[in-house]
C-alpha positions as a printed Julia matrix, in Angstrom:
357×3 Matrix{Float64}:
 188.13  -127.71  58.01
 187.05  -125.09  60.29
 189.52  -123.52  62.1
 188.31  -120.87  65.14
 191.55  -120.78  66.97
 192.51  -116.91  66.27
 189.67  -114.66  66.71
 188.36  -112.65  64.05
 187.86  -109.16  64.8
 184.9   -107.17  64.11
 185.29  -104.31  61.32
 186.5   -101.47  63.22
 185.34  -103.28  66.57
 186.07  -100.75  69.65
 189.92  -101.24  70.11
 190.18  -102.46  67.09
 193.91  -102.07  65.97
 193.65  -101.09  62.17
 195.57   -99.0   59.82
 195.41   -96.74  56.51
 197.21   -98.4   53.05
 197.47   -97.43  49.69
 195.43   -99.59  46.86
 195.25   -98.79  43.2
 192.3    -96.9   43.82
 192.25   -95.11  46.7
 193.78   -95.78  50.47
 191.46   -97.93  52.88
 191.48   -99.05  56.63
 192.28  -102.65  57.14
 192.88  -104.36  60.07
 196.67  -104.9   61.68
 197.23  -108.09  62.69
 199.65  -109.1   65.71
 202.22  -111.06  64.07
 204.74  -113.75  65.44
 207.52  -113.03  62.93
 207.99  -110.05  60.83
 206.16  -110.01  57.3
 209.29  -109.71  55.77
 210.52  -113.21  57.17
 207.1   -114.63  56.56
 206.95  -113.55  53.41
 210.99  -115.0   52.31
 209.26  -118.76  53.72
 206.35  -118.25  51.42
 208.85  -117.43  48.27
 210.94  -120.44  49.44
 208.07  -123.19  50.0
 209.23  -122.71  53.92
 206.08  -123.13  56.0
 205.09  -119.54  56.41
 202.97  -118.75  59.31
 200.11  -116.79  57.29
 198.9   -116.13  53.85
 199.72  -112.75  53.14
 197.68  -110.12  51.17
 199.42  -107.05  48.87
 197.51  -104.86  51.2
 198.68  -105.96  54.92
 201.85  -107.54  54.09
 202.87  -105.18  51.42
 203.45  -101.21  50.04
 201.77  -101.77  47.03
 201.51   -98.96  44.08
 201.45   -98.87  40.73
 204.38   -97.86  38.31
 203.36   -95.15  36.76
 203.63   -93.64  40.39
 206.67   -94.22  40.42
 208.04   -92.8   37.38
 205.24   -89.99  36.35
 204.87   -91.75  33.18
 201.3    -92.2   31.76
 199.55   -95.13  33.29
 196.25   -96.48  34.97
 194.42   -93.54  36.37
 190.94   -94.2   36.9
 188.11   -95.16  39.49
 187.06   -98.57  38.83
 183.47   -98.22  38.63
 183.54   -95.67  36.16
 184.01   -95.99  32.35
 186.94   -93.9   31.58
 189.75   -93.34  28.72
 193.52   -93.39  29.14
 196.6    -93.13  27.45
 199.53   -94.78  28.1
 203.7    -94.72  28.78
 203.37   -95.51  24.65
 200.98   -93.63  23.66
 198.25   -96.19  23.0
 194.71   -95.29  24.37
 192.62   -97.13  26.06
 189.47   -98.06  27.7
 187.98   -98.86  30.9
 184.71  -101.22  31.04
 183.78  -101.78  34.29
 181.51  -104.54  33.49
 184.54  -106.3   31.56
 186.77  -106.1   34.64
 189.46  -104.23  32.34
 190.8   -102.43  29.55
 190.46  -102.72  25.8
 191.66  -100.74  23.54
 190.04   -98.31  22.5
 188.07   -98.9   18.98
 189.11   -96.6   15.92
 192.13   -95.03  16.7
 195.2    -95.13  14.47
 197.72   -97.69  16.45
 200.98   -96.37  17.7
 202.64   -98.59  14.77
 201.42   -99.91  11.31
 204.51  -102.02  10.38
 206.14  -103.46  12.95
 209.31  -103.39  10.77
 209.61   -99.63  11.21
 209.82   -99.8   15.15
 212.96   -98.67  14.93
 212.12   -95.28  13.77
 208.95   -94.35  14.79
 208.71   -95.99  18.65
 209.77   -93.48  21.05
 210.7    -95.02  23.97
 209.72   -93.36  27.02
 211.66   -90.88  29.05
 213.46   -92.55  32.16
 214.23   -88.96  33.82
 216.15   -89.55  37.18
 214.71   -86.74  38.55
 211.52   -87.4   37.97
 211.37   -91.17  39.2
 213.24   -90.14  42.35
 211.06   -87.62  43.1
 208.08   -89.7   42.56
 209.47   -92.47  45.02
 210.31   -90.27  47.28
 206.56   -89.1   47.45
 204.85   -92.14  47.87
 207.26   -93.35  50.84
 206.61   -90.21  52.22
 202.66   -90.72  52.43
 201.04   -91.62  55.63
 199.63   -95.02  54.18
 203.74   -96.04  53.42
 204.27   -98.28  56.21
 208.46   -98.99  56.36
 208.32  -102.33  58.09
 206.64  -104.07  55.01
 207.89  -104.73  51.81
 208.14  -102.67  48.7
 206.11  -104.31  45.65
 204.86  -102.32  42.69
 202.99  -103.31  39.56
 205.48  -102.62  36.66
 203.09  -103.01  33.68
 202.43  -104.89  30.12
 205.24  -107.29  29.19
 206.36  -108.51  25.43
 203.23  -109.7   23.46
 200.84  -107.65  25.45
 203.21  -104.44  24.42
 203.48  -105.47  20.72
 199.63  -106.02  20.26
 198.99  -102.78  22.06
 201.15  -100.53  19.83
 200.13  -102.5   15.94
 196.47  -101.81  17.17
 195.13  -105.29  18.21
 195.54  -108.76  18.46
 194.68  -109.82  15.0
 197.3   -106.81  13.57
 199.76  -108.92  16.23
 199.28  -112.14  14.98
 199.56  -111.3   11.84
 203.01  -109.55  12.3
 204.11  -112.68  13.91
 203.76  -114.74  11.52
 205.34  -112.05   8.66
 207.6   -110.75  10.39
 208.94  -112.64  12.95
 212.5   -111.39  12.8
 211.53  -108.04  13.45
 208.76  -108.26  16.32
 210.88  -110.49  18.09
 214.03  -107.58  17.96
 211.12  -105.48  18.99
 210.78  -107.51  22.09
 214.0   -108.2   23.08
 214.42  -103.96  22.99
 211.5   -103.75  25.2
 212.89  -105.76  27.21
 216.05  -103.77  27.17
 213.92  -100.95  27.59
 212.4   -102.39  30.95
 215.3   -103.56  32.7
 216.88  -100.16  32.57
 213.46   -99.03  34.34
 213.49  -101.41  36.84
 217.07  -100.43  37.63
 215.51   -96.61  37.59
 212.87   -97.33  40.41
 215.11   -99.68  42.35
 217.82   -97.11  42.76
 215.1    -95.21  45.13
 212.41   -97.66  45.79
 214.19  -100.6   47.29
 211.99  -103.46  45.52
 210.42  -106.72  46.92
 208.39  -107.86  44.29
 207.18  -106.59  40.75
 204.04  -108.01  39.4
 204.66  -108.09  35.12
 201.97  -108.84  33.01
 202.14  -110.45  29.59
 198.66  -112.09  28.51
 199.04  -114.98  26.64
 195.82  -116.34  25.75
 191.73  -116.8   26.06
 189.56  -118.14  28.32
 189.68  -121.28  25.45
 193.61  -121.27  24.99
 196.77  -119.48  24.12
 196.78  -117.5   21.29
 199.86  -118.64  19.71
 201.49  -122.47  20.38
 204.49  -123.81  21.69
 206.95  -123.21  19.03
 205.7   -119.61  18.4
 206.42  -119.49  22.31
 210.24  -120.81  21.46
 211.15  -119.39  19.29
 209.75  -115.79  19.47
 208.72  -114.91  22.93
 210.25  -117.02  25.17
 213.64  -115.4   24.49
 212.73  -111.22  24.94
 211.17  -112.13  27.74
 214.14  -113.88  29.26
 215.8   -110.78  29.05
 214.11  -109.48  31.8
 213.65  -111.86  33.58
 216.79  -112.81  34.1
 217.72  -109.68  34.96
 215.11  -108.93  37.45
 216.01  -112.49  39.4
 219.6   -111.5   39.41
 218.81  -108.87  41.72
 217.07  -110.62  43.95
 213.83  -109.3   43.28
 210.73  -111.37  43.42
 208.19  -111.49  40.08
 204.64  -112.14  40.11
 203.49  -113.02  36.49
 200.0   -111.53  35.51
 199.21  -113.92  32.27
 195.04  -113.79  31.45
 193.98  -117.38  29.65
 193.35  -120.36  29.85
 197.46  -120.78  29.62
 197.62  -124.45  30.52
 200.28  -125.28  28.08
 202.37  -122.17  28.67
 202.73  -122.79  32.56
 205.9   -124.64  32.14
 207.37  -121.75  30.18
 206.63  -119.26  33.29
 208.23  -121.83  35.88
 211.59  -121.83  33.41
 211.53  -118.06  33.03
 211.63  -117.89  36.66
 208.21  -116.37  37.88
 207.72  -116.84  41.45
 203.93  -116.47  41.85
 201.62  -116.79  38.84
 198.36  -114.52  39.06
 195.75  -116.58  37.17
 192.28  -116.27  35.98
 190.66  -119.33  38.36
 187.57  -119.77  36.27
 189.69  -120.75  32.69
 192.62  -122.45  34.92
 192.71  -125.57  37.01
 195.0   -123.65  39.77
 194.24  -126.75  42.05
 196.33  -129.02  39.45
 199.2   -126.54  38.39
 200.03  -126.44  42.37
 199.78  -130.51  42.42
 202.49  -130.66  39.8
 204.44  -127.46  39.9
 203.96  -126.3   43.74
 207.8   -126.93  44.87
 208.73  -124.59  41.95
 205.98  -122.0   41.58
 203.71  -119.87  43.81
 200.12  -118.2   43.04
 198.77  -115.2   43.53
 195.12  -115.41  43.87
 192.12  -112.4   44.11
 189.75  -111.86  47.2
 187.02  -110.33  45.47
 184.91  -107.83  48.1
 181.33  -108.79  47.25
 179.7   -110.73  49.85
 181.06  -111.01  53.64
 180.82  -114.87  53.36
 181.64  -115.1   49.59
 185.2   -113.39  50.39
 185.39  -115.64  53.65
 184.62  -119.13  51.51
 187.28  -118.05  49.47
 189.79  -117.46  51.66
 189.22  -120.65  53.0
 189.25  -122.54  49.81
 192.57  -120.21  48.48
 194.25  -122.17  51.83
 192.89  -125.3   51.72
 193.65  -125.96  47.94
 197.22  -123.9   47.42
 198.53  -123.22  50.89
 200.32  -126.6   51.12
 204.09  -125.76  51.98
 203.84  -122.4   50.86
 203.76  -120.51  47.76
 200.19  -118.34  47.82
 199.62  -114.85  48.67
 196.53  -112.47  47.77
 195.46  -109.02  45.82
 192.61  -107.8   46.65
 192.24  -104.31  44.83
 190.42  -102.0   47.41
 186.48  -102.41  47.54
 183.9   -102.01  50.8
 185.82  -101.6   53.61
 183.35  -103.58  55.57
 183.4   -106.38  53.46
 187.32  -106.89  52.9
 187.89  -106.47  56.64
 186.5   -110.01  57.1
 187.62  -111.51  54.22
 191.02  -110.24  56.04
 190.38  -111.2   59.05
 189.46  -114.64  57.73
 192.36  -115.13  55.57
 194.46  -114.32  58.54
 193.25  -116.7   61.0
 192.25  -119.77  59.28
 195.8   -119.73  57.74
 197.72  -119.29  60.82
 195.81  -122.18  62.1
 196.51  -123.92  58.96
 199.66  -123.73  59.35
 200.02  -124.99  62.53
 198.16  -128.42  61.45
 199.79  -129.06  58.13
């Protein structure tokens, strides 16, 4: 349907109201929006299936930064059209392909660990200095692109499976240990987990949270790469850990999971995820809303290439997952004069959308 209701302003149009905002890259303009509630109480109906008023996007709705901001640990620190090498909170390096769309490890280095059943003595766990994560909080919210009135939503990094592959070297080195030594990755994991929710408690002393978005790949584009009763009885329980603990707080979770993770979806909804972000072109989003939309959200990319490609989207995202609720946006920075559109478009046919439906 074609909604024209709300108008769609013109990228940086004369009179234009727009502001500055902080992206994992570097801060854009985008356009501000005059809204009929506050994002915050738009934002609660979304996470409650309440008949928001608009789709929201991590970069109008939201302060969104990455964790390693927040804490001055190692983490992502790179321009995204450049090839690049990093180390991370763990000490495992890593590298960025631009034309892969992400990190790999990086080939022929010795892994953090060679037997995951000496964790115990040779992971060191990474320094959770008050100081250091208060000053760091403190620095961001004093930026000009922190805007108060929005909410507070940070991306806290790799979950279980994605952390034990990372430090044995691989995925093959992982799969391996899981099915040797299951006893002791899955105490690995459940410290991790440990580990995490006394960071989480670290950032949230100074950054008052919204959301976290917690990423824990569990399979290809063909299919997971380990089944349901791997998922039962070794991950499914560490990762409850946190979980659990985040939720008690109140704090929303957006679950990052690459893969074609059709049979794992159920395990998100019972861990308590609140948005899934998905890869759409291994995952029939359409269908997972159909049967688990009154219990799950999605979280779903606006990719800047093409003014119309970005507006289609939008359009689709709404039409397909909008239904009661449930589906926000990331868009990760891009051309300005693309993603104002996109915005723009996003905005207005989902306000209208809303009204209808």
């Amino acid at each position: 349907m074609n909604y024209t209701k709300y108008e769609r302003v013109p990228y940086m149009a004369p009179g234009a109201k727009f502001e500055q905002v902080s992206t994992s890259i570097v801060p854009i303009n985008v356009p501000v929006f005059d809204y009929p509630i506050s994002p915050r109480e738009n934002f609660r109906r979304v996470l409650k299936h309440e008949n928001p008023m608009w789709v929201p996007t991590a970069v109008t709705d939201f302060n969104y930064v990455m964790g390693g901001e927040l804490t001055g640990l190692p983490d992502l620190r790179f321009d995204f059209e450049e090839r690049c090498d990093w180390t991370d909170l763990f000490g495992c390096v890593w590298e960025w392909l631009p034309d892969a769309g992400g990190s790999m490890l990086k080939p022929n280095q010795k892994p953090v660990l060679e037997d995951i059943t000496e964790w115990e003595k040779k992971i060191v766990w990474p320094d959770l200095s008050e100081d250091r994560i208060k000053a760091c909080c403190e620095k961001f919210m004093s930026q000009p692109y922190y805007h108060p009135e929005k909410l507070n939503y940070y991306d806290f990094g790799q979950g279980c499976t994605e952390r034990l592959v990372a430090v044995l070297g691989g995925y093959t080195e992982a799969m391996l240990a899981f099915a040797e030594e299951p006893e002791a990755c899955r105490e690995f994991m459940a410290e991790l987990s440990r580990f995490h929710c006394r960071m989480f408690d670290a950032i949230s002393k100074y950054f008052p949270t919204d959301m976290i978005m917690y990423h824990d790949d569990w399979g290809t584009e063909r299919d997971t790469f380990f089944g349901e009763k791997m998922m039962e009885e070794m991950v499914y329980g560490p990762s409850e850990i946190f979980f659990k603990h985040v939720k008690e707080t109140g704090v929303a979770i957006d679950f990052h999971t690459c893969g074609n993770i059709k049979r794992f979806v159920k395990y998100a909804v019972e861990l308590g995820a609140d948005f899934l972000q998905l890869q759409t072109r291994c995952n029939d989003v359409k269908a997972y809303k159909e049967q688990y939309g009154d219990k799950i959200g999605f979280d779903v990319y606006l990719l800047p290439t093409t003014v119309e490609d970005i507006k289609t989207d939008a359009r689709n995202y709404v039409d397909e997952l909008g239904k009661n609720g449930g589906l926000f946006s990331t868009i990760f920075g891009g051309d300005e004069t693309i993603l104002w559109p996109g915005l723009q478009e996003l905005y207005a046919y989902s306000r209208e959308y809303y009204e209808n439906n």
